[in-house]
Every structure is written in C-alpha cells, then in structure tokens.
Short mmCIF file of C-alpha atoms in Angstrom, two decimals:
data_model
loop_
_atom_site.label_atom_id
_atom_site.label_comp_id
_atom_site.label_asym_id
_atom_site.label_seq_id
_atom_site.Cartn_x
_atom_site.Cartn_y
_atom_site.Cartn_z
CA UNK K 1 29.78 5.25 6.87
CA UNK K 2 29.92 5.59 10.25
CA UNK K 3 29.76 2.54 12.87
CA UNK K 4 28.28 3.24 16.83
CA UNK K 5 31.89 3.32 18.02
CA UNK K 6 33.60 6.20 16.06
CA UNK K 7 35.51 3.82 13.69
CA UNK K 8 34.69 4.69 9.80
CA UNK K 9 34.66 1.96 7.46
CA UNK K 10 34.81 3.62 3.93
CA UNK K 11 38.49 2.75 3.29
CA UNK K 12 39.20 0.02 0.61
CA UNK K 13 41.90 -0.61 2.19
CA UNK K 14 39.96 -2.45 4.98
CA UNK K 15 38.45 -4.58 2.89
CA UNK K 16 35.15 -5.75 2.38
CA UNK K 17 35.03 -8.47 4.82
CA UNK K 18 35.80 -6.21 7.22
CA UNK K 19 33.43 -3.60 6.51
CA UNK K 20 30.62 -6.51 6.50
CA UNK K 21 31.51 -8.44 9.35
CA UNK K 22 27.97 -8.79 11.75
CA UNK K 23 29.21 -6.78 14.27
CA UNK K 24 30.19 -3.57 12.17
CA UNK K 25 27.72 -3.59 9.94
CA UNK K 26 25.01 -4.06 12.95
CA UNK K 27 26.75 -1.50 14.62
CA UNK K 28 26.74 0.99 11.14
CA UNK K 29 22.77 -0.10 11.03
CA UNK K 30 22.34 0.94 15.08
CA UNK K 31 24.10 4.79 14.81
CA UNK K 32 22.24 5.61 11.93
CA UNK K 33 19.05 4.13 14.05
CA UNK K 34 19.82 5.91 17.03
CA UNK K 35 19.59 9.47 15.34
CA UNK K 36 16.19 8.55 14.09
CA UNK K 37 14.24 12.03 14.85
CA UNK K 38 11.96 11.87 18.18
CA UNK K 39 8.94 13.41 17.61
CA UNK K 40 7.96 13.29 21.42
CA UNK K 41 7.55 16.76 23.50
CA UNK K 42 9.65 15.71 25.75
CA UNK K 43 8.98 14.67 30.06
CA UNK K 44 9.47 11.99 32.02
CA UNK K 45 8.29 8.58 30.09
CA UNK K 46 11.02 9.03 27.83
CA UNK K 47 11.95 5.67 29.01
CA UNK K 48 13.12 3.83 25.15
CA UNK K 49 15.06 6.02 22.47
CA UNK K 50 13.84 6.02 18.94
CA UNK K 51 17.39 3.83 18.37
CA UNK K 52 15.64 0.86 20.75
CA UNK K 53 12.27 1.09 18.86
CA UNK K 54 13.97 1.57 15.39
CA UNK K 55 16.55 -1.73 16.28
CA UNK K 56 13.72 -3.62 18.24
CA UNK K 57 11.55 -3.77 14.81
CA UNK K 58 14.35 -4.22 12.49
CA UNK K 59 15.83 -7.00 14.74
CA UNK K 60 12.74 -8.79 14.41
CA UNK K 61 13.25 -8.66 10.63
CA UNK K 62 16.82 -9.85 10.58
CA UNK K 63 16.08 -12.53 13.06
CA UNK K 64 12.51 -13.51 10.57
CA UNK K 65 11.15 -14.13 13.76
CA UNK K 66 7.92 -11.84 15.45
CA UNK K 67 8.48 -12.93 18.59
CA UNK K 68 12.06 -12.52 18.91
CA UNK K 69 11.55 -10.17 21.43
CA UNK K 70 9.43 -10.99 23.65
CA UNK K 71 11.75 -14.17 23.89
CA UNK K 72 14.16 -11.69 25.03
CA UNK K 73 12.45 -9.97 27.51
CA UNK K 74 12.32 -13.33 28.75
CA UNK K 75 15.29 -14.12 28.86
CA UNK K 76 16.28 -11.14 30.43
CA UNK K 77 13.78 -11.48 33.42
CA UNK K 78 15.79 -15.76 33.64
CA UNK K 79 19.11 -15.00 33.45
CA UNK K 80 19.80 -11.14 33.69
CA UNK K 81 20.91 -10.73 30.01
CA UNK K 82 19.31 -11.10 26.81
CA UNK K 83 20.67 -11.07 22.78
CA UNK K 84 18.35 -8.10 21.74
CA UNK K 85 21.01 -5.84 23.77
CA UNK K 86 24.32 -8.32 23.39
CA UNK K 87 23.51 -8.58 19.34
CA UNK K 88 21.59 -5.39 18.61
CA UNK K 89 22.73 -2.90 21.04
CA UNK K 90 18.92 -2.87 22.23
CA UNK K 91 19.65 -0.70 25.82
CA UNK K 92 15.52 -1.55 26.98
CA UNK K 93 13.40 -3.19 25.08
CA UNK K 94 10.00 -1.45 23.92
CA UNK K 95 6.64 -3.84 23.39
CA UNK K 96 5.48 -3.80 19.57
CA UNK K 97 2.61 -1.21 20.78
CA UNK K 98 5.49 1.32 21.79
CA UNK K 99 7.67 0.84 18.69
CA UNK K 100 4.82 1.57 16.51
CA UNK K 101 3.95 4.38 18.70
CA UNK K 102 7.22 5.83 18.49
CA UNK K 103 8.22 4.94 14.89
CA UNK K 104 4.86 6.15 13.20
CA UNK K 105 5.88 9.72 12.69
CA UNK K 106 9.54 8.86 10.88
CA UNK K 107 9.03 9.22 7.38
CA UNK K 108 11.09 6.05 5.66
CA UNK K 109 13.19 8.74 4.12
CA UNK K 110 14.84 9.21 7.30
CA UNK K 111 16.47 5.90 6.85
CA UNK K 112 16.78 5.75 2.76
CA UNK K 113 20.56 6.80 2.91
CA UNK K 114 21.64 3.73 4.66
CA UNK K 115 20.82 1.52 1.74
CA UNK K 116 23.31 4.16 -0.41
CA UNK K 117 25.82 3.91 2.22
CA UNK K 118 25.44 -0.02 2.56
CA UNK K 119 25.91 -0.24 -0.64
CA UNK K 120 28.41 2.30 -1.97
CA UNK K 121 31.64 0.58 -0.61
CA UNK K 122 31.34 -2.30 -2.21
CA UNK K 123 30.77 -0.33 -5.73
CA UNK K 124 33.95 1.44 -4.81
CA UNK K 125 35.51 -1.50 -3.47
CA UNK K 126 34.68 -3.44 -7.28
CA UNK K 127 32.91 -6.10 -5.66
CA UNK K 128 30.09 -5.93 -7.82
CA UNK K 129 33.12 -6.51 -10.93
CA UNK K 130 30.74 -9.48 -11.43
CA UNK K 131 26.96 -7.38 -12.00
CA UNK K 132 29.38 -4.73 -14.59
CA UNK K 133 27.77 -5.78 -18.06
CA UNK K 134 27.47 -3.64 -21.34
CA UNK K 135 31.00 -1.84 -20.71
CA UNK K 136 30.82 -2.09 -17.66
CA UNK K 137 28.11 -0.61 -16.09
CA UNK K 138 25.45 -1.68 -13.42
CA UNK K 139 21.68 -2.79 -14.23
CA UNK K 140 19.15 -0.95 -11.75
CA UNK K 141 15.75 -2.73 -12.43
CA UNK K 142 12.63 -0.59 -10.72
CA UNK K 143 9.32 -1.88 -10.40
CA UNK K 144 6.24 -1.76 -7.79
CA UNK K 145 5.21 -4.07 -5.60
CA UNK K 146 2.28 -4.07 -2.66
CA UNK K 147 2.89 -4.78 0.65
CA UNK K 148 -0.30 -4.06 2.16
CA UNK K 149 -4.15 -4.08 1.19
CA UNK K 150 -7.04 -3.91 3.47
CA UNK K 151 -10.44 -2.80 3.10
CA UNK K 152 -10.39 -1.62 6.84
CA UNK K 153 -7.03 -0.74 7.99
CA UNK K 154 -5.88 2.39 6.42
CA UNK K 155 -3.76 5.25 6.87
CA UNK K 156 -3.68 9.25 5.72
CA UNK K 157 -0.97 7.84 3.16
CA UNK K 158 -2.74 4.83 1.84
CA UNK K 159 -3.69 4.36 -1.94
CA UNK K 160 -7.05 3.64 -2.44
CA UNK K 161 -9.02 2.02 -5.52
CA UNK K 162 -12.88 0.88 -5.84
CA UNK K 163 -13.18 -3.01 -5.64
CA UNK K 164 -15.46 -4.86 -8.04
CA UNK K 165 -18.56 -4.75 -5.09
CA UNK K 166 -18.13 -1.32 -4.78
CA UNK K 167 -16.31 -1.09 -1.69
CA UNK K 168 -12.66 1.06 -1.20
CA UNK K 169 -9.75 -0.91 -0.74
CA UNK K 170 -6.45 1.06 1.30
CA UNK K 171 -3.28 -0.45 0.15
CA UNK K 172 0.29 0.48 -0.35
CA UNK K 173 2.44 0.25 -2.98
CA UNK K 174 6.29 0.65 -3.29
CA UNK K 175 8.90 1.34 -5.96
CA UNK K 176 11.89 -1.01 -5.66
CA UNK K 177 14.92 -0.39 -7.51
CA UNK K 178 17.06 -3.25 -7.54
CA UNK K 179 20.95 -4.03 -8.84
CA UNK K 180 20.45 -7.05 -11.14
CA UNK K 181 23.06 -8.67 -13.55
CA UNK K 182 22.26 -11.45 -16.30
CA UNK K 183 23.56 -14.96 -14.63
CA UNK K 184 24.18 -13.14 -11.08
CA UNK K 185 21.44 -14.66 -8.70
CA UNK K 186 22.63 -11.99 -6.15
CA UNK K 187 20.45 -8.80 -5.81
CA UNK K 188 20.83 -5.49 -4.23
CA UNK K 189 17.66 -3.48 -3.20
CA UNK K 190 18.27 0.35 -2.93
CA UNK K 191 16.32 2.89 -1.30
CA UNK K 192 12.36 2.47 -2.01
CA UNK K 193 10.15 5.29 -2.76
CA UNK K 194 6.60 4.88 -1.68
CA UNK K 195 3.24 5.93 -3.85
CA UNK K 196 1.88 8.16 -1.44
CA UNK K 197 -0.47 11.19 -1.50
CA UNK K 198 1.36 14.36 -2.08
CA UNK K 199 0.85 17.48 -0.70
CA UNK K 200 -1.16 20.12 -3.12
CA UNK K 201 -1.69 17.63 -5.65
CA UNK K 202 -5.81 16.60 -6.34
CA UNK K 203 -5.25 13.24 -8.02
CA UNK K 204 -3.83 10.20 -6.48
CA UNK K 205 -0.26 9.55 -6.38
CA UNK K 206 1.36 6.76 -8.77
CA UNK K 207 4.15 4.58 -9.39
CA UNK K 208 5.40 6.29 -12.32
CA UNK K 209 4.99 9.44 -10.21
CA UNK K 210 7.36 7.88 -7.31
CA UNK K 211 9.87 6.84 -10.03
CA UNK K 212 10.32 9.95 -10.57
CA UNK K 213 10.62 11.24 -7.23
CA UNK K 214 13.39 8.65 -6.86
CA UNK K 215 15.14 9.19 -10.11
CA UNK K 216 15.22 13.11 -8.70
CA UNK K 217 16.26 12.38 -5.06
CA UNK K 218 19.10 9.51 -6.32
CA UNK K 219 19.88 9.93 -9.92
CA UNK K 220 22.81 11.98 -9.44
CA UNK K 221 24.44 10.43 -6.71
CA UNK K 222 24.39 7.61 -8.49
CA UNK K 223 25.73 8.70 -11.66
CA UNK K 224 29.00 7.87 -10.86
CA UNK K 225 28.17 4.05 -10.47
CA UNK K 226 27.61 3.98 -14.45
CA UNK K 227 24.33 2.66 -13.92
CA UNK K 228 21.53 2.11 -16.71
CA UNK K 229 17.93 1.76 -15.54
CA UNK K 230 15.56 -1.13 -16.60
CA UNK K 231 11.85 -0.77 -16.14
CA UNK K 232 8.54 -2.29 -17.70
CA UNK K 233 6.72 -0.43 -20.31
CA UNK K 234 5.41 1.77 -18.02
CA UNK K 235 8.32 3.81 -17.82
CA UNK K 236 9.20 3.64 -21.74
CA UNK K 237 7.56 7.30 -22.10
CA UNK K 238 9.27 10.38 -23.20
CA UNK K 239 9.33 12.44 -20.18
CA UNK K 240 10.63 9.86 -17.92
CA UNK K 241 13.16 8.59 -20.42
CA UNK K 242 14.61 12.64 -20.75
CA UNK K 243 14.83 12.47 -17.12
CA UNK K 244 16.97 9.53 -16.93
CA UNK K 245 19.04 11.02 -19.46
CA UNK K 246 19.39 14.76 -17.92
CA UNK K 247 20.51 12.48 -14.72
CA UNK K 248 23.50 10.99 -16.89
CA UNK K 249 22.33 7.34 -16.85
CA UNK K 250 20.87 5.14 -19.93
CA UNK K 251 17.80 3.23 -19.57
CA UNK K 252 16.04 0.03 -21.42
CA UNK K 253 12.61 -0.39 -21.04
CA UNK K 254 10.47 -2.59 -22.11
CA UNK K 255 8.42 -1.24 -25.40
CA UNK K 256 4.71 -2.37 -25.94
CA UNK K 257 2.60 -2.20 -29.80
CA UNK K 258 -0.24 -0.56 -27.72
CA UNK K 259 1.75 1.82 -25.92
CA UNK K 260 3.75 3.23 -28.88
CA UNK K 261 1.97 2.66 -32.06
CA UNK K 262 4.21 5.18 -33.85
CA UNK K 263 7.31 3.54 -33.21
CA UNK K 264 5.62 0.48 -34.16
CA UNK K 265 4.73 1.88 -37.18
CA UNK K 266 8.22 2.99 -38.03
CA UNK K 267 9.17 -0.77 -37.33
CA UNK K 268 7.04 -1.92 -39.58
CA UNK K 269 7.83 -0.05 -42.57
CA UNK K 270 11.27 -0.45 -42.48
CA UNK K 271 10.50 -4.07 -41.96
CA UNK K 272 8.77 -4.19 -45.46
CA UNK K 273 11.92 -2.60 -46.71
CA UNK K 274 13.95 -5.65 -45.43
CA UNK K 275 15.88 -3.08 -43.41
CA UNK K 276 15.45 -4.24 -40.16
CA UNK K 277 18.59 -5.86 -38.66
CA UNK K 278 18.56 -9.67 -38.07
CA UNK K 279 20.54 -12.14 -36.31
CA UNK K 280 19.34 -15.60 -36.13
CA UNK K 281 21.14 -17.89 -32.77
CA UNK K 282 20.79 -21.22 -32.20
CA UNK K 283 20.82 -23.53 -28.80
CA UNK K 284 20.43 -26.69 -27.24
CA UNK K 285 18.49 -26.57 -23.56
CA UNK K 286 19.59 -30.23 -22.86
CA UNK K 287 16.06 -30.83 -23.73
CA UNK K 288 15.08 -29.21 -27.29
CA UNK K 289 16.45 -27.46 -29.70
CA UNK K 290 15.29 -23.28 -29.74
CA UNK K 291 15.60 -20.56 -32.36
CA UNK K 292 16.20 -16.79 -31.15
CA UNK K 293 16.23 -14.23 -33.28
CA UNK K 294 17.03 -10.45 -32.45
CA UNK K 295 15.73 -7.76 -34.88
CA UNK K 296 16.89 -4.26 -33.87
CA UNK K 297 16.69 -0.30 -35.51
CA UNK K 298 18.30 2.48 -34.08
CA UNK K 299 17.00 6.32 -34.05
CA UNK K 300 13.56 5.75 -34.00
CA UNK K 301 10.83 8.02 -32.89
CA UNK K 302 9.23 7.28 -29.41
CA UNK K 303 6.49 9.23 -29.70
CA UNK K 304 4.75 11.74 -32.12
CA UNK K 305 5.85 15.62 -32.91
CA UNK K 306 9.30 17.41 -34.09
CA UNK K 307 10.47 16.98 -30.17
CA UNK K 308 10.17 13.16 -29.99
CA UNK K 309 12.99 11.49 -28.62
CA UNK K 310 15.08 9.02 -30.69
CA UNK K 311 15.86 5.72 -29.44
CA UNK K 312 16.94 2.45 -30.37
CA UNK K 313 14.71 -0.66 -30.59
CA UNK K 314 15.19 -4.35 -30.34
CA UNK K 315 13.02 -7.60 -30.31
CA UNK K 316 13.48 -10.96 -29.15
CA UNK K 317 11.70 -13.65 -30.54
CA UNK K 318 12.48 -17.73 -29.28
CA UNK K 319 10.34 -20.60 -31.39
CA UNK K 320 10.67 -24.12 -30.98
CA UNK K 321 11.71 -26.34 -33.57
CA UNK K 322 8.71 -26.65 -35.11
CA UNK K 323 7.72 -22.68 -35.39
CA UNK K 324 5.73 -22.41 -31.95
CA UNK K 325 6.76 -19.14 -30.68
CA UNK K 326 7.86 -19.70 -26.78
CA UNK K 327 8.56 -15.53 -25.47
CA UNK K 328 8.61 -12.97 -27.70
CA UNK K 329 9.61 -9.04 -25.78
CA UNK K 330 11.07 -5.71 -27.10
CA UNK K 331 12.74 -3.00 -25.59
CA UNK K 332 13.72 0.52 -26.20
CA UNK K 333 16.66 1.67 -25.38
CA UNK K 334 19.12 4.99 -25.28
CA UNK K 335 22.40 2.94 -26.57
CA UNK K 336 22.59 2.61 -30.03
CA UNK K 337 22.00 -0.74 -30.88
CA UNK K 338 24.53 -3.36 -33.26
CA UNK K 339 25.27 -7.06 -33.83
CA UNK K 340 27.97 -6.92 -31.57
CA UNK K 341 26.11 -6.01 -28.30
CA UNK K 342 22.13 -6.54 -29.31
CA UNK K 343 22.67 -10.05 -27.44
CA UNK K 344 23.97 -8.23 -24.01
CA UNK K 345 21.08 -5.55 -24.17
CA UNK K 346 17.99 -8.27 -24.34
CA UNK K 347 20.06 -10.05 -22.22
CA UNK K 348 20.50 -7.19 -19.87
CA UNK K 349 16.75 -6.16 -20.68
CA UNK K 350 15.33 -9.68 -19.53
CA UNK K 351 17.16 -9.43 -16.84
CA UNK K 352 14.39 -7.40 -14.92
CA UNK K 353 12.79 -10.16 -14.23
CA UNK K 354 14.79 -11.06 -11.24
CA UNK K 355 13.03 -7.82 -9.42
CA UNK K 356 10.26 -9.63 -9.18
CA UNK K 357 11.55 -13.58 -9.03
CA UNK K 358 14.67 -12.88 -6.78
CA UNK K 359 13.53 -10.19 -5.18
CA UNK K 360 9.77 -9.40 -4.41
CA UNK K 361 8.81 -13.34 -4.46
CA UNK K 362 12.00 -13.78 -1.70
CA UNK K 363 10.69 -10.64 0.66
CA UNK K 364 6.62 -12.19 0.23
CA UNK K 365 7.40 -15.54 0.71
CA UNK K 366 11.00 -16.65 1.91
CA UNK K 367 10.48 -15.62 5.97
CA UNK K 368 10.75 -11.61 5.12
CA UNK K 369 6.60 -11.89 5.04
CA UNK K 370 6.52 -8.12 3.09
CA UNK K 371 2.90 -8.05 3.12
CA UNK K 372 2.52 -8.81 6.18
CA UNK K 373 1.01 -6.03 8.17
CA UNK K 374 3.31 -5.73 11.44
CA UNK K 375 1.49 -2.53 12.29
CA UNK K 376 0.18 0.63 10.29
CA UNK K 377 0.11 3.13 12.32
CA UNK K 378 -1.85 6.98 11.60
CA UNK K 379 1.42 8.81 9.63
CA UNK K 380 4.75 6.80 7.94
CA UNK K 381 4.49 3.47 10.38
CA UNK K 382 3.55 0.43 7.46
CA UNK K 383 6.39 2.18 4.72
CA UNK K 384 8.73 2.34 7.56
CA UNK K 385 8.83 -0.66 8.27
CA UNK K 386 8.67 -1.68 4.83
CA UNK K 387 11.85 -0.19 4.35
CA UNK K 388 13.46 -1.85 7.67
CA UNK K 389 12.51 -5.30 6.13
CA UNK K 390 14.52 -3.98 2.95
CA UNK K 391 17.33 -3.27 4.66
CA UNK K 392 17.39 -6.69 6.53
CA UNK K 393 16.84 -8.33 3.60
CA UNK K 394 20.39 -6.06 2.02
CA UNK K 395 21.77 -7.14 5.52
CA UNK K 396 21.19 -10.62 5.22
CA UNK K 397 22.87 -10.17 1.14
CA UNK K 398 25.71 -8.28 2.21
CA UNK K 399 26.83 -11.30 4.94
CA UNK K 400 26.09 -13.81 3.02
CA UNK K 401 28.03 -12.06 0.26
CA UNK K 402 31.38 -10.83 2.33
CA UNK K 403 31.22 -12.50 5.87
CA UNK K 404 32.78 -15.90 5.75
CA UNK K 405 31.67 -17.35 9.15
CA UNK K 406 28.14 -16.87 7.84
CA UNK K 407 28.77 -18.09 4.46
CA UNK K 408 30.30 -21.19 6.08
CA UNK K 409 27.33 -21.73 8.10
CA UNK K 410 24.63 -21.12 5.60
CA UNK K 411 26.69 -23.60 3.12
CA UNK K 412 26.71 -26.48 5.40
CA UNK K 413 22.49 -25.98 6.02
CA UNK K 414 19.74 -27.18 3.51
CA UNK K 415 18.33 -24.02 3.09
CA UNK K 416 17.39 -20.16 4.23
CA UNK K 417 14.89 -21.81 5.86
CA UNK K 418 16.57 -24.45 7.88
CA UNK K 419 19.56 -21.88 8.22
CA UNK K 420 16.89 -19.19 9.94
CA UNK K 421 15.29 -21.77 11.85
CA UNK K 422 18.67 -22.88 13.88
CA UNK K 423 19.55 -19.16 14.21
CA UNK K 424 15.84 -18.20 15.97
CA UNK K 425 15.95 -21.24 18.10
CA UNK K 426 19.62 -21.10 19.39
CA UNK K 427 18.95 -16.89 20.29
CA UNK K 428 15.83 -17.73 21.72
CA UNK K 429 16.87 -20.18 24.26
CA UNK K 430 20.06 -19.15 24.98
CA UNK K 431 22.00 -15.94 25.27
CA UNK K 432 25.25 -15.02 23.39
CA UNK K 433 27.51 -12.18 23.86
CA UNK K 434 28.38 -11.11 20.13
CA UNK K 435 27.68 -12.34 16.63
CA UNK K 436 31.39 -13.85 16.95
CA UNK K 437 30.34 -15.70 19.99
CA UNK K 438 27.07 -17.24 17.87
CA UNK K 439 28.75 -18.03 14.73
CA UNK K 440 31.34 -19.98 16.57
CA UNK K 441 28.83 -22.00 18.57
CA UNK K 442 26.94 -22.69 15.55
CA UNK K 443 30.16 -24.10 13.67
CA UNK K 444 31.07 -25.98 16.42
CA UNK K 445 27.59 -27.76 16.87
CA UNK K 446 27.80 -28.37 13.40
CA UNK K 447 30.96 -29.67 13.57
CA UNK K 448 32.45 -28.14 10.78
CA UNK K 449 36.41 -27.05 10.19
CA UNK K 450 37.02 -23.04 10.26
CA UNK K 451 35.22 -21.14 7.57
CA UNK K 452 37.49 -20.99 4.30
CA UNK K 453 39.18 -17.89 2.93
CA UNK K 454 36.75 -15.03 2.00
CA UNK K 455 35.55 -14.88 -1.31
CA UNK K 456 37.29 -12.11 -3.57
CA UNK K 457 35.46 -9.05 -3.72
CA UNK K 458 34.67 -9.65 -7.65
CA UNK K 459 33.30 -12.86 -7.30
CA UNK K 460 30.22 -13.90 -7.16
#
C-alpha cells in the first residue's frame, strides 16, 4: 500500500514493525483518505478537502474521544499549532456539521480496500502463523450486528421493521467478517458490508443478502489466504454454501434441527444403526470434572432433491459429572470430517463466538461507542462512519500487535481504558509534533526503560 509520502510498504523485507509504526500506517490511512471522491460542484468555499473531513472523523475514533477536535481548534487559536495536523495530517480542521456534510455522499465502499490492504501484509508477512489452524488456514467468522436504531432518525438506506406498538423503527445493520483463531484473543475485522436497500429489488435487503454481496466482492481475492468461513445457522443453506465453494474457500456453519430436518433425519437413522462416529474426552476445569463427546458423519444431505449438497456433520455435547448437559452445538461443514481433526473443527467452529465477545461487545462498549449515532446524514453518512470506527478499531490491533513503543506503553497501564484516557488528556492539553514525539513523552512520564525488542511476526 501506498503511504502520503511516495514510500510503499508491501515489501517483507521491511518488516512488519516497520510497516505498522504510527506514523506510516497514519500516513497509509491519510492518502487513501485524501482521494475520497468530492461530490461538491465545485467554487469558492472549497475551503476543507474530503481528506480533512474523512481524517477529522476517523481521528476522533482513534483518539475515542468526540471532542478531540474541537480541543484542537483550541489549541490552535493558544499556541499556533495543534495535534489534529502534527498527528493526522489534518491541513484545516472542518466542524462535525461540515464533515457530515461532506462525507454523506461517500459510499463506505470507497474506503473497504484499506481494511484488505491493512491487512494483507501481515498475511504475506506470516504474522498471523499463530490464527493458521486446520492445515493451516485462516478462520473468517461473519455475523451482523446493529449500530443504529431510531424510531425518528432515518435515512433513504435505513432498514426498517414494525415495533410491537405499531410504530416503524429505522435502524442499520452490518455484516462483520472477522479473522478469529481458537486460543488467539487477537481479532482482525475486514471490510463490512451493510444491509441496505438495493436498487430494483421490492423486498427489503438482508443480512444473508449482504453476505453474499461480500462473499462476491472479496471471495476471490481472498482465496489465496486459505481461508474457511464460519457463520451461524443462518448461512448453513445450500446456495450460500455453493457460493463459498465456487469462491475456493471451505466453510463451517453452525447446523440447527429446525433448519435442516432432513439432515437431521439422516443423523438419526444412522444413529439407530450405531454408525455414528464417537469420541468421548475428558477434562479437569480446576473446578469440576466435564465430559465432551463429538459425534460426527460425513456426506450427508443438506437439504432435499437429487442436487442437494453433501456435507459433513459434527456435534458437541459437554455434561457435568453427574449427566447435566452444560452446551450442546453442531456444525456442518465442507471438510470431511475424522477422529483425527473433529476436535480442531468444533474447536475452530466455536470459535465464532469471539465475533461477537471480542469483537462487537469491544466496538459497543470498550470507548469505540458503535451504536452511537455520530451523525446520519440523507445518503452513506451513519455506514461510513461505521466503517471509519472499524478501521480504528484494526488501527488500534495492528499497533498494539507490531509497534513496540505502543505495546510498551499499553503494558505498563491498567487497562484500554486507563491507556486511552492518558493518551486524550496529554493531546488535548498539549501539542506534540509526531507519534514518536508522544510515545516518548509518555514513556518518560511513566518512567519506564526503552520498549523491548518487537515481538516476532508469528507470535501472538
């Protein structure tokens, strides 16, 4: 990708830490910014570009601070500089009224391919050697999430849906896909896709509907990542499943009784053939002593009719010592199942979960405040900015990740919190001249020794 000042970071060569340092990867965030698309006629109050309205919003998200800027402007008017320009490359700084003017007619999928090219050297890099499960590939979990809902505010691209008093509620909804790994507590977002309205189509746009539309728009370019897709049972249906096969990837999906009574059917009468595959595991929390069992078939129909697609099929079940059944999930699944990997496909099945723990509870309620509605605008302004939080919150993963001056720093505080706190009230109050010049200050205040070698790209 390319950074503000001509200099390309793609080479592995390089190194990670160096393609991730603040100031580069600010710098990679601000040229792809700057060539945002101005949809103004042109004339004379041309006075911000669509890079200072685009980098004023997402600076507030980095910063998890909504009044980062007008601290700025302050601080500008004091002392004749100001860390929106020295940290951001923020040339004049726009009021929230003019960024949302100017941002509301880019469609987020101006800005999508920076989350692919964010991401992409560190796949080719093999930092994510540590995410690789199942011979090696990478787990993409997808699911939906809201981030607004109002039964005023509302836009041309809103969702709607009829409330229990009878009243129409506007909200948006969108489709996260997310690199998870069993064990790994770091996650990757990827470009969303939003549920919107489409054009020519009568009935309301849906989730499964944007899956698609990102599984068309993505699914090749990412075929060379040896990815395999995880999704809720919503996506366990035959056309969606083809497509993620015709794309080259794999997929495990969760698999419901009441979604795909057939299959279930199939399970049960080779279970009352006693040929249903068991393995029986043992272990000890610390606490209690728990009981999982796997049961697993391979080539089974997922749905009725001479076309149906075969799949495999597997079923956790954990009990406690004395029978009580504590989770029980299955999943279908394009890899043929055996004893020697059933473990590492549950495994890599359950691991969906973290879209929703690590990543859409941290966005809606760890400073990103996703559902928060910083301004909705009449065309593309609310899933805009959606997607600038994203790629804040990749931002902030990616440094704390690969940059060791900010992993030293955010070691030696409490928490996110506390680290976020020091880093809005040291910018507010008083002006740096580069990320360099802030880290340092910060360590020294803190009194700590110079950061420690970077971590390897492989580990964790």
């Amino acid at each position: 990708f390319q950074a503000e000042d001509g200099i390309r970071d793609r080479s592995p060569s390089r190194g990670l830490g160096d393609v991730y340092k603040r100031q580069t990867l600010v710098a990679t965030l601000r040229h792809a910014l700057c060539a945002l698309p101005d949809a103004r006629k042109g004339g004379n109050n041309q006075r911000y570009t669509m890079g200072d309205a685009a980098l004023g919003a997402f600076s507030v998200f980095f910063m998890q601070s909504p009044s980062f800027l007008d601290f700025q402007v302050r601080m500008q008017k004091a002392r004749g500089r100001n860390n929106a320009s020295s940290l951001f490359g923020i040339a004049q700084i726009p009021s929230m009224q003019q960024m949302r003017n100017l941002l509301d007619p880019v469609s987020p999928a101006q800005v999508a391919p920076l989350f692919m090219a964010l991401v992409a050297p560190i796949v080719a890099d093999g930092g994510l050697t540590s995410h690789r499960v199942l011979d090696g590939r990478l787990l993409v979990a997808r699911d939906g999430t809201e981030h607004h809902a109002s039964a005023a505010i509302h836009c041309p691209v809103c969702a709607t849906r009829t409330l229990a008093n009878g009243k129409t509620q506007y909200y948006h909804t969108a489709v996260t896909p997310v690199i998870v790994a069993p064990g790994q507590a770091t996650v990757l977002p990827l470009a969303p896709e939003f549920v919107v309205p489409q054009d020519g189509q009568a009935k309301q746009d849906g989730e499964i509907k944007a899956g698609t539309r990102w599984l068309q728009r993505w699914g090749a370019p990412l075929q060379a990542w040896h990815t395999t897709l995880l999704g809720d049972d919503l996506y366990c249906h035959q056309p969606f499943c083809e497509q993620v096969l015709a794309q080259g990837h794999e997929f495990i999906f969760v698999c419901l009784p009441g979604s795909h009574p057939l299959l279930y059917e199939w399970v049960a009468d080779f279970a009352r053939t006693g040929e249903v595959a068991l393995l029986v595991k043992t272990r000890w929390t610390g606490k209690q002593r728990l009981t999982d069992t796997y049961r697993w078939l391979n080539d089974l129909p997922l749905r009725d009719g001479d076309e149906a697609l075969k799949v495999s099929w597997c079923e956790l079940t954990t009990t406690e010592a004395d029978g009580k059944v504590l989770y029980r999930n299955a999943w279908a699944s394009s890899m043929p199942i055996t004893q020697n990997n059933v473990i590492a496909i549950v495994a890599a099945g359950r691991s969906r979960w973290k879209i929703e723990n690590a990543h859409n509870n941290t966005l809606k309620t760890k400073g990103y405040r996703f559902e928060h509605n910083y301004g909705h605008g009449k065309q593309h302004l609310a899933n805009l900015l959606a997607s600038l939080i994203l790629l804040a919150f990749l931002a902030h993963t990616l440094l704390d990740r690969y940059d060791p001056r900010y992993q030293h720093v955010r070691g030696h505080l409490s928490s996110r919190r506390t680290f976020f706190e020091h880093l809005r009230a040291l910018t507010c109050y008083f002006p740096f001249d580069s990320w360099e010049h802030l880290f340092d200050a910060m360590i020294e205040a803190l009194q700590l020794a110079q950061p420690p070698p970077r971590r390897r790209a492989g580990k964790p």
